[in-house]
Amino acid sequence: NIDGLHLRSGMPREKLAELHGNSFREICSSCGKEYVRDFEVETIGLKETGRRCSDLNCGGKLKDTVLDWEDALPAKEMNPAEKHCKMADLIICLGTSLQITPACNLPLKSVRGGGKLVIVNLQPTPKDKKAALLIHAQVDKVIAGVMQFLNRKIPPFVRVDHIRVSLSYTPKNKRHVKWKLRISSVHGNNVTLPFIKSVEASFPDRPHLKTAVLIEQPFKLQREILRSKPFKVFLKLNFGDGCDCSSVQLDYPIDFQDSIEYFEYGKDNVIDSLRNRALKDATCGHVSPIERQQLSDSRGTYTEYAIVTSLVRHECMALKAMSPVSNGTIEKRGIELLEDEKGDSNKRRKLES
């Protein structure tokens, strides 16, 4: 599982052992700093990605974290995984064939120490005989049933993506200025924005400027105009199929003054506020600037925006009982709620917490 969903769910990185890597994560080969991206890293096999560490005291080369077949599991991930498997009273294997060594043998470390193993998988696995409980069902439905049985709500998932809008300009003379607007990833100007399909730029304060539709990445717009009073550019970001809203509009001010806005509340607080607004309104599409700085290589500024692009709620489902069979496993009949049934109690095994 290298899709990064565990980390994106909100699980703290220090509580997670990504044994086979993460296709959205890079690591500095010098200082070990990790970078989680909103795009899939282009390489696999612990190769250099072409980017460098942003730490001014380092600048080391970044590598991907996805293992190729011949790569050994990294000790940084494997050692804590073994430690916690040995300590665990219960291990739950969700949606895995349990065939790739050595990872597939980790659950047995708990069993050998007296712990119990639960396997939830549609197909049989080589470790089924070691399990105290087998459920052949879809993982999402099983976990939703467990959460309902425990009277716990599954929190909604609010996805927040980031973009950078930069304005660079060059005075042509006292009256005219040539400027370039770029909508890019916060991870680099040439990195693809996977969630944006196209950008429409319009100029309500300058009607003589035609609306531009940008469909090729990186999204860039160049114009030459009179350097007079400030004006706004309306940027309509059209999202791809993976987002829950079709578009969002940004009002981007242009004054050629290189003004820097100080955001008093900090990035994390602004992002938390966006998430709360999305949950309160039950909609996505909320957007807010979170940083504005001067460009380092030319005249101009860039602004980083946070955008709520998806909001997913898990609805409660009606649950049906599942009955144990004589060998102590669970045979899926419907979904997901384990409860006592009448019958010979000696022929069933009850999972203990």
Short mmCIF file of C-alpha atoms in Angstrom, two decimals:
data_model
loop_
_atom_site.label_atom_id
_atom_site.label_comp_id
_atom_site.label_asym_id
_atom_site.label_seq_id
_atom_site.Cartn_x
_atom_site.Cartn_y
_atom_site.Cartn_z
CA ASN A 1 0.00 0.00 0.00
CA ILE A 2 1.91 2.99 -1.30
CA ASP A 3 -1.01 5.28 -2.16
CA GLY A 4 -0.55 7.61 0.82
CA LEU A 5 -4.16 7.29 1.99
CA HIS A 6 -3.15 6.28 5.52
CA LEU A 7 -1.16 9.49 5.94
CA ARG A 8 -3.78 11.64 4.23
CA SER A 9 -6.45 10.29 6.59
CA GLY A 10 -4.81 12.27 9.38
CA MET A 11 -2.82 9.49 11.02
CA PRO A 12 0.36 10.98 12.54
CA ARG A 13 3.47 10.06 10.58
CA GLU A 14 5.26 8.89 13.74
CA LYS A 15 2.47 6.33 14.33
CA LEU A 16 2.73 4.89 10.84
CA ALA A 17 5.24 2.45 9.34
CA GLU A 18 5.06 2.69 5.55
CA LEU A 19 6.97 -0.50 4.85
CA HIS A 20 6.96 -0.29 1.06
CA GLY A 21 7.09 3.48 0.82
CA ASN A 22 4.67 6.17 -0.29
CA SER A 23 4.33 7.32 -3.88
CA PHE A 24 3.52 10.84 -2.63
CA ARG A 25 6.50 11.15 -0.31
CA GLU A 26 10.11 12.18 -0.94
CA ILE A 27 13.01 12.12 1.49
CA CYS A 28 16.26 14.07 1.62
CA SER A 29 19.25 11.76 1.18
CA SER A 30 21.37 14.07 3.38
CA CYS A 31 19.30 15.22 6.37
CA GLY A 32 16.36 12.79 6.15
CA LYS A 33 13.66 15.49 5.97
CA GLU A 34 10.44 14.19 4.41
CA TYR A 35 8.21 15.96 1.90
CA VAL A 36 4.60 14.87 1.30
CA ARG A 37 3.39 15.95 -2.16
CA ASP A 38 -0.03 16.38 -3.77
CA PHE A 39 1.25 14.56 -6.86
CA GLU A 40 2.75 11.15 -7.44
CA VAL A 41 6.52 11.28 -7.36
CA GLU A 42 7.86 10.47 -10.82
CA THR A 43 10.31 7.69 -9.89
CA ILE A 44 10.37 4.45 -7.90
CA GLY A 45 13.20 2.41 -6.44
CA LEU A 46 14.69 5.04 -4.11
CA LYS A 47 15.97 7.12 -7.04
CA GLU A 48 16.76 10.82 -7.17
CA THR A 49 13.73 12.88 -8.19
CA GLY A 50 15.55 15.98 -9.45
CA ARG A 51 14.42 18.15 -6.54
CA ARG A 52 16.44 19.32 -3.57
CA CYS A 53 15.88 19.79 0.15
CA SER A 54 14.42 23.22 0.95
CA ASP A 55 16.39 23.48 4.20
CA LEU A 56 18.85 26.34 3.64
CA ASN A 57 21.44 24.48 5.71
CA CYS A 58 21.15 21.32 3.63
CA GLY A 59 20.06 21.45 -0.03
CA GLY A 60 20.55 17.71 -0.40
CA LYS A 61 19.09 15.65 -3.22
CA LEU A 62 15.62 14.21 -2.74
CA LYS A 63 14.78 10.58 -3.43
CA ASP A 64 11.49 8.72 -3.79
CA THR A 65 10.50 6.29 -1.03
CA VAL A 66 8.82 3.52 -3.05
CA LEU A 67 10.65 0.20 -2.95
CA ASP A 68 11.34 -1.80 -6.07
CA TRP A 69 11.22 -5.60 -5.91
CA GLU A 70 14.91 -5.98 -5.10
CA ASP A 71 14.96 -3.29 -2.38
CA ALA A 72 15.16 -4.29 1.28
CA LEU A 73 12.59 -2.92 3.70
CA PRO A 74 14.02 0.19 5.38
CA ALA A 75 15.02 -0.32 9.02
CA LYS A 76 13.40 3.01 9.95
CA GLU A 77 10.01 1.54 9.04
CA MET A 78 10.60 -2.17 9.71
CA ASN A 79 12.01 -1.92 13.24
CA PRO A 80 9.04 -0.11 14.82
CA ALA A 81 6.64 -2.35 12.87
CA GLU A 82 8.24 -5.47 14.39
CA LYS A 83 8.30 -3.87 17.84
CA HIS A 84 4.62 -2.99 17.86
CA CYS A 85 3.55 -6.31 16.34
CA LYS A 86 5.28 -8.12 19.20
CA MET A 87 3.58 -5.87 21.74
CA ALA A 88 0.10 -5.99 20.21
CA ASP A 89 -2.76 -7.87 21.86
CA LEU A 90 -4.69 -7.67 18.61
CA ILE A 91 -3.68 -7.24 14.98
CA ILE A 92 -6.27 -6.48 12.31
CA CYS A 93 -5.23 -7.12 8.70
CA LEU A 94 -7.44 -5.17 6.35
CA GLY A 95 -7.59 -5.87 2.63
CA THR A 96 -4.27 -7.64 2.09
CA SER A 97 -3.32 -10.90 0.43
CA LEU A 98 -0.64 -11.51 3.11
CA GLN A 99 1.71 -13.00 0.51
CA ILE A 100 4.57 -10.49 0.27
CA THR A 101 7.44 -11.33 2.59
CA PRO A 102 8.68 -10.29 5.05
CA ALA A 103 5.74 -7.96 5.73
CA CYS A 104 3.20 -10.79 5.63
CA ASN A 105 4.88 -12.50 8.59
CA LEU A 106 4.66 -9.50 10.92
CA PRO A 107 1.17 -10.38 12.26
CA LEU A 108 2.44 -13.76 13.42
CA LYS A 109 4.73 -12.04 15.93
CA SER A 110 1.63 -11.09 17.90
CA VAL A 111 0.11 -14.56 17.63
CA ARG A 112 3.28 -16.19 18.96
CA GLY A 113 3.12 -13.89 21.98
CA GLY A 114 -0.49 -14.78 22.76
CA GLY A 115 -2.14 -12.03 20.74
CA LYS A 116 -5.01 -12.50 18.32
CA LEU A 117 -5.20 -11.97 14.60
CA VAL A 118 -8.22 -10.77 12.62
CA ILE A 119 -8.17 -10.89 8.82
CA VAL A 120 -10.67 -8.97 6.70
CA ASN A 121 -10.19 -9.81 3.03
CA LEU A 122 -12.42 -10.87 0.16
CA GLN A 123 -10.17 -13.80 -0.82
CA PRO A 124 -8.48 -16.45 1.35
CA THR A 125 -4.92 -15.75 2.53
CA PRO A 126 -2.02 -18.05 3.51
CA LYS A 127 -2.39 -16.89 7.14
CA ASP A 128 -6.08 -17.73 7.54
CA LYS A 129 -5.38 -20.73 9.78
CA LYS A 130 -3.59 -18.48 12.26
CA ALA A 131 -6.50 -16.06 12.56
CA ALA A 132 -8.93 -15.97 15.47
CA LEU A 133 -11.45 -14.32 13.20
CA LEU A 134 -11.94 -14.23 9.42
CA ILE A 135 -14.32 -11.90 7.62
CA HIS A 136 -14.63 -12.19 3.86
CA ALA A 137 -16.11 -8.79 3.07
CA GLN A 138 -15.25 -5.30 1.88
CA VAL A 139 -13.09 -3.43 4.36
CA ASP A 140 -15.07 -0.18 4.24
CA LYS A 141 -18.30 -1.96 5.13
CA VAL A 142 -16.73 -3.98 7.92
CA ILE A 143 -15.11 -0.96 9.57
CA ALA A 144 -18.30 1.08 9.19
CA GLY A 145 -20.16 -1.72 10.98
CA VAL A 146 -17.58 -1.92 13.75
CA MET A 147 -17.75 1.85 14.28
CA GLN A 148 -21.53 1.73 14.46
CA PHE A 149 -21.41 -1.19 16.90
CA LEU A 150 -19.05 0.86 19.10
CA ASN A 151 -21.34 3.89 18.74
CA ARG A 152 -18.50 5.91 17.24
CA LYS A 153 -18.90 8.29 14.32
CA ILE A 154 -16.57 8.16 11.34
CA PRO A 155 -15.35 11.74 10.98
CA PRO A 156 -15.85 13.40 7.59
CA PHE A 157 -12.82 13.77 5.35
CA VAL A 158 -12.05 17.32 4.22
CA ARG A 159 -9.42 17.54 1.52
CA VAL A 160 -7.45 20.78 1.30
CA ASP A 161 -5.22 21.41 -1.72
CA HIS A 162 -2.71 24.21 -2.23
CA ILE A 163 -1.74 26.35 -5.21
CA ARG A 164 0.65 29.23 -5.75
CA VAL A 165 -0.22 32.26 -7.87
CA SER A 166 2.84 34.32 -8.76
CA LEU A 167 3.13 37.67 -10.52
CA SER A 168 6.41 38.76 -12.07
CA TYR A 169 6.84 41.91 -14.12
CA THR A 170 9.34 44.02 -16.07
CA PRO A 171 8.83 47.75 -16.73
CA LYS A 172 9.09 48.47 -20.48
CA ASN A 173 9.17 52.24 -20.02
CA LYS A 174 7.62 54.85 -17.73
CA ARG A 175 4.09 54.01 -18.86
CA HIS A 176 4.06 50.32 -19.81
CA VAL A 177 4.85 47.15 -17.95
CA LYS A 178 5.11 43.56 -19.12
CA TRP A 179 3.82 41.03 -16.60
CA LYS A 180 3.45 37.27 -16.26
CA LEU A 181 0.96 35.43 -14.09
CA ARG A 182 1.66 31.80 -13.21
CA ILE A 183 -0.60 29.31 -11.43
CA SER A 184 1.59 26.50 -10.17
CA SER A 185 2.18 23.90 -7.49
CA VAL A 186 3.63 24.91 -4.14
CA HIS A 187 6.21 22.16 -4.77
CA GLY A 188 7.74 23.88 -7.82
CA ASN A 189 6.89 25.85 -10.95
CA ASN A 190 7.20 22.86 -13.26
CA VAL A 191 5.30 20.40 -11.07
CA THR A 192 1.86 19.43 -12.38
CA LEU A 193 -1.27 20.43 -10.47
CA PRO A 194 -3.16 17.11 -10.65
CA PHE A 195 -6.52 18.46 -9.45
CA ILE A 196 -6.82 21.44 -11.85
CA LYS A 197 -8.05 20.85 -15.40
CA SER A 198 -7.94 24.43 -16.73
CA VAL A 199 -7.85 28.08 -15.69
CA GLU A 200 -9.93 30.97 -17.01
CA ALA A 201 -8.60 34.50 -16.48
CA SER A 202 -10.82 37.56 -16.94
CA PHE A 203 -10.26 41.28 -16.31
CA PRO A 204 -13.40 43.10 -15.10
CA ASP A 205 -11.46 46.34 -14.48
CA ARG A 206 -9.80 46.25 -17.91
CA PRO A 207 -12.53 45.30 -20.41
CA HIS A 208 -10.16 45.75 -23.36
CA LEU A 209 -8.22 42.68 -22.18
CA LYS A 210 -9.71 39.46 -23.51
CA THR A 211 -10.55 36.51 -21.30
CA ALA A 212 -7.86 33.82 -21.50
CA VAL A 213 -8.42 30.08 -21.14
CA LEU A 214 -5.33 28.16 -20.02
CA ILE A 215 -5.38 24.41 -20.58
CA GLU A 216 -1.69 23.46 -20.64
CA GLN A 217 0.43 23.18 -17.53
CA PRO A 218 2.23 25.07 -16.19
CA PHE A 219 -0.58 27.64 -16.44
CA LYS A 220 0.97 30.94 -17.61
CA LEU A 221 -0.51 34.23 -18.78
CA GLN A 222 1.50 37.15 -20.20
CA ARG A 223 0.31 40.68 -20.96
CA GLU A 224 1.66 44.16 -21.55
CA ILE A 225 -0.45 47.05 -20.26
CA LEU A 226 -0.38 50.66 -19.14
CA ARG A 227 0.99 51.04 -15.68
CA SER A 228 -1.86 52.99 -14.14
CA LYS A 229 -4.22 52.23 -11.27
CA PRO A 230 -4.37 48.75 -9.67
CA PHE A 231 -6.77 46.16 -11.08
CA LYS A 232 -8.00 42.64 -10.39
CA VAL A 233 -7.74 39.41 -12.31
CA PHE A 234 -10.55 36.89 -11.80
CA LEU A 235 -9.10 33.39 -11.92
CA LYS A 236 -11.58 30.56 -12.32
CA LEU A 237 -9.95 27.25 -11.47
CA ASN A 238 -11.74 24.32 -13.11
CA PHE A 239 -11.19 21.11 -11.17
CA GLY A 240 -10.84 17.54 -12.40
CA ASP A 241 -13.05 14.54 -11.74
CA GLY A 242 -11.46 13.75 -8.38
CA CYS A 243 -12.86 16.88 -6.74
CA ASP A 244 -16.34 17.34 -5.29
CA CYS A 245 -16.80 20.86 -6.70
CA SER A 246 -16.39 21.85 -10.33
CA SER A 247 -14.58 25.17 -9.88
CA VAL A 248 -13.62 28.04 -7.61
CA GLN A 249 -12.86 31.69 -8.32
CA LEU A 250 -9.96 33.75 -6.98
CA ASP A 251 -9.82 37.55 -7.10
CA TYR A 252 -6.14 38.32 -7.61
CA PRO A 253 -5.12 41.99 -7.12
CA ILE A 254 -2.35 43.48 -9.27
CA ASP A 255 -0.69 46.77 -8.33
CA PHE A 256 3.01 46.21 -9.20
CA GLN A 257 3.99 47.39 -5.72
CA ASP A 258 5.41 44.09 -4.41
CA SER A 259 3.31 44.49 -1.28
CA ILE A 260 3.54 41.63 1.21
CA GLU A 261 0.55 40.81 3.37
CA TYR A 262 1.13 39.55 6.87
CA PHE A 263 -1.20 36.72 7.84
CA GLU A 264 -1.67 37.05 11.56
CA TYR A 265 -3.27 33.70 12.30
CA GLY A 266 -0.74 31.38 10.63
CA LYS A 267 -1.16 28.72 7.96
CA ASP A 268 -2.43 25.91 10.16
CA ASN A 269 -5.09 28.07 11.79
CA VAL A 270 -6.37 29.31 8.43
CA ILE A 271 -6.55 25.75 7.09
CA ASP A 272 -8.41 24.59 10.22
CA SER A 273 -10.85 27.46 9.72
CA LEU A 274 -11.43 26.40 6.11
CA ARG A 275 -12.16 22.83 7.20
CA ASN A 276 -14.60 24.02 9.86
CA ARG A 277 -16.42 26.25 7.36
CA ALA A 278 -16.70 23.36 4.91
CA LEU A 279 -18.18 21.11 7.60
CA LYS A 280 -20.58 23.79 8.80
CA ASP A 281 -21.81 24.62 5.29
CA ALA A 282 -21.57 21.00 4.05
CA THR A 283 -19.89 22.28 0.88
CA CYS A 284 -16.43 22.43 -0.62
CA GLY A 285 -14.93 25.26 -2.66
CA HIS A 286 -13.87 27.40 0.29
CA VAL A 287 -10.61 29.22 -0.44
CA SER A 288 -8.27 31.52 1.48
CA PRO A 289 -4.80 33.02 0.98
CA ILE A 290 -2.35 31.78 3.57
CA GLU A 291 0.96 33.36 2.55
CA ARG A 292 2.28 36.19 0.36
CA GLN A 293 5.98 36.71 -0.27
CA GLN A 294 8.33 38.38 -2.70
CA LEU A 295 9.79 36.36 -5.55
CA SER A 296 13.46 35.59 -5.05
CA ASP A 297 14.52 35.57 -8.71
CA SER A 298 12.57 38.51 -10.21
CA ARG A 299 10.40 41.50 -9.39
CA GLY A 300 6.99 40.48 -8.11
CA THR A 301 5.21 38.43 -5.48
CA TYR A 302 3.58 35.05 -5.00
CA THR A 303 0.51 34.14 -2.98
CA GLU A 304 -0.22 30.66 -1.66
CA TYR A 305 -3.87 29.66 -1.44
CA ALA A 306 -5.56 26.79 0.41
CA ILE A 307 -8.69 25.36 -1.23
CA VAL A 308 -11.21 22.83 0.06
CA THR A 309 -11.64 20.56 -2.97
CA SER A 310 -13.48 17.57 -1.45
CA LEU A 311 -15.78 16.78 1.45
CA VAL A 312 -16.71 13.15 2.11
CA ARG A 313 -19.15 12.02 4.78
CA HIS A 314 -19.75 8.38 5.70
CA GLU A 315 -23.44 7.61 5.99
CA CYS A 316 -24.68 5.05 8.50
CA MET A 317 -25.78 1.77 6.99
CA ALA A 318 -28.26 -0.83 8.08
CA LEU A 319 -26.44 -3.78 9.57
CA LYS A 320 -27.23 -7.44 9.42
CA ALA A 321 -25.89 -10.12 11.68
CA MET A 322 -23.06 -12.42 10.73
CA SER A 323 -22.84 -15.87 12.22
CA PRO A 324 -19.71 -17.76 13.25
CA VAL A 325 -19.10 -21.18 11.75
CA SER A 326 -17.79 -24.17 13.62
CA ASN A 327 -14.08 -23.56 12.98
CA GLY A 328 -14.23 -20.17 14.67
CA THR A 329 -14.20 -17.97 11.56
CA ILE A 330 -16.86 -15.58 10.35
CA GLU A 331 -18.74 -16.30 7.19
CA LYS A 332 -20.03 -13.20 5.50
CA ARG A 333 -23.82 -13.27 5.05
CA GLY A 334 -24.54 -9.61 4.91
CA ILE A 335 -22.58 -7.07 6.78
CA GLU A 336 -20.59 -6.58 9.64
CA LEU A 337 -22.24 -6.56 13.03
CA LEU A 338 -20.99 -9.32 15.28
CA GLU A 339 -23.55 -10.43 17.83
CA ASP A 340 -24.33 -13.53 19.78
CA GLU A 341 -26.63 -16.02 18.14
CA LYS A 342 -28.42 -19.04 19.50
CA GLY A 343 -26.67 -22.34 19.07
CA ASP A 344 -23.89 -24.42 20.41
CA SER A 345 -21.58 -21.97 22.17
CA ASN A 346 -18.78 -24.52 22.16
CA LYS A 347 -18.56 -24.21 18.39
CA ARG A 348 -17.82 -20.55 18.27
CA ARG A 349 -15.03 -18.30 19.39
CA LYS A 350 -15.67 -14.81 20.54
CA LEU A 351 -13.13 -12.12 19.83
CA GLU A 352 -12.00 -10.44 23.03
CA SER A 353 -10.71 -6.93 23.15
#
